[in-house]
Amino acid sequence: EPEVTQTPSHQVTQMGQEVILRCVPISNHLYFYWYRQILGQKVEFLVSFYNNEISEKSEIFDDQFSVERPDGSNFTLKIRSTKLEDSAMYFCASRYGRGETQYFGPGTRLLVL
Amino acid sequence: KNEVEQSPQNLTAQEGEFITINCSYSVGISALHWLQQHPGGGIVSLFMLSSGKKKHGRLIATINIQEKHSSLHITASHPRDSAVYICAVWAGNNRKLIWGLGTSLAVNP
């Protein structure tokens, strides 16, 4: 069964460093999403992406964040200068159409020291 | 106030019990998701519904659009059902998924 994959599974970085989280959505899906979950808290929407552009972003998704679909298969989330409060689990998700079920990757656990 | 509220926050049941988890929302939606989050963190979509009722195995989800309320039922609960169950709604423009806090379910043998 097709699945969404994410790499790395864990990343530890120093505050102020740039990180890139990678996702490979299901191949025929058209809508892509990033979410984050701070430990012990609820999942929060970060950004949605369709047709090579951001379609919606949350207040969390400030200028430190960017997304890209560089090659038609990968979908990346970049955090330019990480802060301690960026420590969280980051989930990528994709779906074929707007009325369709969303499929989630296993997550990348980011720890900023 | 959260746009998506779930109750109860925590639930402990004995194997075989019938379980109900409730979700209320305060925004206009295009659809509602019930999701399951495993102890390791992985998230699986159980149902997406915009009206009526859906059933999959021992799981049943209902939604009442007028009352802005949904329920997830688990019949004949089993210890393997132990997980966090999350209600999330697609905002009216269908571009953003708004999440509830989740209900942590423990089913004891």
Tab-separated table of C-alpha atoms in Angstrom:
chain	number	residue	atom	x	y	z
A	1	GLU	CA	0.000	0.000	0.000
A	2	PRO	CA	1.409	3.438	-0.853
A	3	GLU	CA	2.552	5.484	2.104
A	4	VAL	CA	3.920	8.892	2.989
A	5	THR	CA	7.541	8.747	4.104
A	6	GLN	CA	9.566	11.260	6.089
A	7	THR	CA	13.260	11.683	6.740
A	8	PRO	CA	14.991	11.893	9.076
A	9	SER	CA	12.992	10.201	11.813
A	10	HIS	CA	14.899	12.174	14.455
A	11	GLN	CA	17.011	15.310	14.234
A	12	VAL	CA	18.937	17.150	16.895
A	13	THR	CA	20.193	20.640	16.084
A	14	GLN	CA	21.613	23.682	17.784
A	15	MET	CA	19.541	26.822	18.195
A	16	GLY	CA	20.022	29.137	15.237
A	17	GLN	CA	20.831	26.365	12.783
A	18	GLU	CA	18.827	25.676	9.654
A	19	VAL	CA	17.008	22.371	9.312
A	20	ILE	CA	15.282	20.761	6.359
A	21	LEU	CA	12.651	18.117	6.971
A	22	ARG	CA	11.868	15.918	4.018
A	23	CYS	CA	8.706	14.173	2.965
A	24	VAL	CA	7.792	11.988	0.023
A	25	PRO	CA	4.001	12.127	-0.398
A	26	ILE	CA	1.978	9.431	-2.131
A	27	SER	CA	2.795	9.737	-5.805
A	28	ASN	CA	-0.540	10.743	-7.329
A	29	HIS	CA	-1.547	13.063	-4.503
A	30	LEU	CA	-2.021	16.741	-5.231
A	31	TYR	CA	-2.425	18.390	-1.820
A	32	PHE	CA	0.365	18.494	0.748
A	33	TYR	CA	0.480	19.565	4.369
A	34	TRP	CA	2.813	20.079	7.302
A	35	TYR	CA	1.710	19.853	10.909
A	36	ARG	CA	3.580	19.973	14.176
A	37	GLN	CA	2.922	18.551	17.619
A	38	ILE	CA	4.795	19.903	20.604
A	39	LEU	CA	5.214	17.199	23.229
A	40	GLY	CA	2.019	16.779	25.242
A	41	GLN	CA	0.060	19.236	23.119
A	42	LYS	CA	-2.374	18.987	20.242
A	43	VAL	CA	-1.429	18.741	16.607
A	44	GLU	CA	-1.254	22.161	14.914
A	45	PHE	CA	-1.658	23.006	11.258
A	46	LEU	CA	1.347	24.754	9.717
A	47	VAL	CA	0.812	25.002	5.978
A	48	SER	CA	-1.031	23.552	3.000
A	49	PHE	CA	0.420	23.422	-0.508
A	50	TYR	CA	-1.240	22.870	-3.866
A	51	ASN	CA	-0.263	23.491	-7.464
A	52	ASN	CA	3.236	24.544	-6.434
A	53	GLU	CA	2.149	27.248	-4.079
A	54	ILE	CA	1.051	27.748	-0.499
A	55	SER	CA	-2.737	27.719	-0.258
A	56	GLU	CA	-3.044	28.355	3.476
A	57	LYS	CA	-0.673	28.961	6.357
A	58	SER	CA	-1.073	29.397	10.088
A	59	GLU	CA	0.227	32.149	12.368
A	60	ILE	CA	2.997	29.747	13.396
A	61	PHE	CA	4.304	29.623	9.818
A	62	ASP	CA	6.284	32.864	9.908
A	63	ASP	CA	9.231	34.018	7.809
A	64	GLN	CA	11.481	31.426	9.443
A	65	PHE	CA	9.545	28.665	7.704
A	66	SER	CA	9.393	27.776	4.035
A	67	VAL	CA	8.140	24.852	1.978
A	68	GLU	CA	9.200	23.572	-1.386
A	69	ARG	CA	8.389	20.806	-3.795
A	70	PRO	CA	11.705	20.832	-5.636
A	71	ASP	CA	11.420	17.837	-7.929
A	72	GLY	CA	7.837	16.614	-8.161
A	73	SER	CA	8.280	13.947	-5.514
A	74	ASN	CA	9.816	15.511	-2.412
A	75	PHE	CA	8.051	18.045	-0.220
A	76	THR	CA	10.324	19.859	2.206
A	77	LEU	CA	9.887	22.067	5.235
A	78	LYS	CA	12.784	24.390	6.019
A	79	ILE	CA	13.257	26.202	9.291
A	80	ARG	CA	15.858	28.901	8.710
A	81	SER	CA	17.034	29.662	12.219
A	82	THR	CA	15.701	27.198	14.737
A	83	LYS	CA	14.497	28.239	18.173
A	84	LEU	CA	14.088	26.103	21.278
A	85	GLU	CA	10.321	26.283	20.870
A	86	ASP	CA	10.565	24.647	17.430
A	87	SER	CA	11.235	21.352	19.198
A	88	ALA	CA	8.314	19.157	18.207
A	89	MET	CA	7.188	16.245	16.075
A	90	TYR	CA	6.604	17.378	12.505
A	91	PHE	CA	4.122	15.447	10.379
A	92	CYS	CA	3.769	15.601	6.640
A	93	ALA	CA	0.487	14.570	5.014
A	94	SER	CA	-0.954	14.335	1.554
A	95	ARG	CA	-4.250	13.672	-0.156
A	96	TYR	CA	-5.397	13.216	-3.713
A	97	GLY	CA	-8.307	15.624	-3.686
A	98	ARG	CA	-9.966	18.086	-1.354
A	99	GLY	CA	-12.740	15.656	-0.475
A	100	GLU	CA	-10.385	12.750	0.049
A	101	THR	CA	-8.797	11.168	3.098
A	102	GLN	CA	-5.458	12.521	4.240
A	103	TYR	CA	-2.505	10.175	4.719
A	104	PHE	CA	0.183	10.963	7.273
A	105	GLY	CA	3.877	10.280	7.395
A	106	PRO	CA	5.447	8.785	10.524
A	107	GLY	CA	6.838	12.148	11.619
A	108	THR	CA	10.228	13.714	12.260
A	109	ARG	CA	11.073	14.411	15.870
A	110	LEU	CA	13.072	17.653	16.007
A	111	LEU	CA	14.982	18.622	19.110
A	112	VAL	CA	16.556	22.081	19.257
A	113	LEU	CA	19.237	22.524	21.912
B	1	LYS	CA	-11.811	28.684	23.572
B	2	ASN	CA	-10.762	25.863	21.242
B	3	GLU	CA	-12.582	25.657	17.939
B	4	VAL	CA	-12.760	21.870	18.339
B	5	GLU	CA	-13.610	20.422	21.747
B	6	GLN	CA	-13.517	16.757	22.660
B	7	SER	CA	-14.840	14.868	25.639
B	8	PRO	CA	-13.823	13.073	27.654
B	9	GLN	CA	-10.136	13.996	27.731
B	10	ASN	CA	-9.222	10.618	29.232
B	11	LEU	CA	-11.171	7.388	29.214
B	12	THR	CA	-10.496	4.013	30.782
B	13	ALA	CA	-12.657	1.047	29.806
B	14	GLN	CA	-12.788	-2.674	30.360
B	15	GLU	CA	-12.403	-4.965	27.399
B	16	GLY	CA	-15.736	-5.489	25.693
B	17	GLU	CA	-17.280	-2.179	26.711
B	18	PHE	CA	-19.022	0.159	24.295
B	19	ILE	CA	-17.140	3.443	24.062
B	20	THR	CA	-18.286	6.877	22.932
B	21	ILE	CA	-16.067	9.882	22.318
B	22	ASN	CA	-17.670	13.218	21.566
B	23	CYS	CA	-16.560	16.158	19.466
B	24	SER	CA	-18.110	19.628	19.191
B	25	TYR	CA	-16.909	22.373	16.906
B	26	SER	CA	-17.687	26.043	16.583
B	27	VAL	CA	-16.578	26.850	13.032
B	28	GLY	CA	-18.072	26.223	9.629
B	29	ILE	CA	-16.673	23.032	8.204
B	30	SER	CA	-16.552	21.129	4.953
B	31	ALA	CA	-15.804	17.766	6.601
B	32	LEU	CA	-14.743	16.170	9.882
B	33	HIS	CA	-11.949	13.679	10.474
B	34	TRP	CA	-11.601	11.121	13.217
B	35	LEU	CA	-7.983	10.065	13.592
B	36	GLN	CA	-6.073	7.660	15.777
B	37	GLN	CA	-2.649	8.433	17.197
B	38	HIS	CA	-0.625	5.483	18.411
B	39	PRO	CA	1.712	5.618	21.420
B	40	GLY	CA	4.673	5.880	19.042
B	41	GLY	CA	3.156	9.024	17.537
B	42	GLY	CA	1.917	7.773	14.170
B	43	ILE	CA	-1.402	9.193	12.953
B	44	VAL	CA	-3.977	7.229	11.002
B	45	SER	CA	-7.169	8.604	9.547
B	46	LEU	CA	-10.171	6.527	10.640
B	47	PHE	CA	-13.057	8.396	9.038
B	48	MET	CA	-13.780	11.487	7.072
B	49	LEU	CA	-17.433	12.478	7.038
B	50	SER	CA	-19.585	15.448	6.193
B	51	SER	CA	-23.005	13.991	6.979
B	52	GLY	CA	-24.750	11.011	8.503
B	53	LYS	CA	-22.886	7.957	9.679
B	54	LYS	CA	-19.978	5.751	8.642
B	55	LYS	CA	-19.002	2.313	9.910
B	56	HIS	CA	-15.739	0.419	9.622
B	57	GLY	CA	-15.470	-2.807	11.544
B	58	ARG	CA	-16.148	-2.046	15.204
B	59	LEU	CA	-15.897	1.707	14.695
B	60	ILE	CA	-18.856	3.955	13.962
B	61	ALA	CA	-18.751	7.701	13.389
B	62	THR	CA	-21.737	10.005	13.268
B	63	ILE	CA	-22.092	13.687	12.604
B	64	ASN	CA	-24.898	16.181	13.139
B	65	ILE	CA	-24.096	19.252	11.070
B	66	GLN	CA	-26.920	21.350	12.528
B	67	GLU	CA	-25.730	20.716	16.088
B	68	LYS	CA	-22.025	20.873	15.134
B	69	HIS	CA	-21.392	17.615	16.891
B	70	SER	CA	-19.835	14.270	16.055
B	71	SER	CA	-19.386	11.039	17.968
B	72	LEU	CA	-17.014	8.129	17.563
B	73	HIS	CA	-18.227	4.804	18.922
B	74	ILE	CA	-16.173	1.680	19.477
B	75	THR	CA	-18.125	-1.516	19.984
B	76	ALA	CA	-16.674	-4.524	21.840
B	77	SER	CA	-13.543	-2.581	22.800
B	78	HIS	CA	-10.218	-4.364	22.910
B	79	PRO	CA	-6.858	-3.479	24.507
B	80	ARG	CA	-5.441	-2.897	21.019
B	81	ASP	CA	-7.895	0.024	20.696
B	82	SER	CA	-5.836	1.877	23.316
B	83	ALA	CA	-4.650	5.074	21.647
B	84	VAL	CA	-5.416	8.776	21.413
B	85	TYR	CA	-8.484	9.524	19.286
B	86	ILE	CA	-8.516	12.928	17.696
B	87	CYS	CA	-11.317	14.891	16.099
B	88	ALA	CA	-10.251	17.413	13.459
B	89	VAL	CA	-12.308	19.574	11.117
B	90	TRP	CA	-11.608	20.935	7.687
B	91	ALA	CA	-12.271	24.649	7.836
B	92	GLY	CA	-14.925	25.847	5.398
B	93	ASN	CA	-12.417	26.641	2.667
B	94	ASN	CA	-11.119	23.065	2.936
B	95	ARG	CA	-7.508	24.213	3.115
B	96	LYS	CA	-6.799	23.911	6.837
B	97	LEU	CA	-7.357	21.088	9.313
B	98	ILE	CA	-8.213	22.300	12.821
B	99	TRP	CA	-7.427	19.734	15.512
B	100	GLY	CA	-8.947	18.851	18.844
B	101	LEU	CA	-6.865	17.962	21.880
B	102	GLY	CA	-7.626	14.284	21.604
B	103	THR	CA	-9.118	11.664	23.903
B	104	SER	CA	-6.694	9.244	25.480
B	105	LEU	CA	-8.318	5.812	25.622
B	106	ALA	CA	-7.010	2.897	27.669
B	107	VAL	CA	-8.799	-0.428	27.371
B	108	ASN	CA	-7.892	-2.876	30.099
B	109	PRO	CA	-8.058	-6.648	29.594
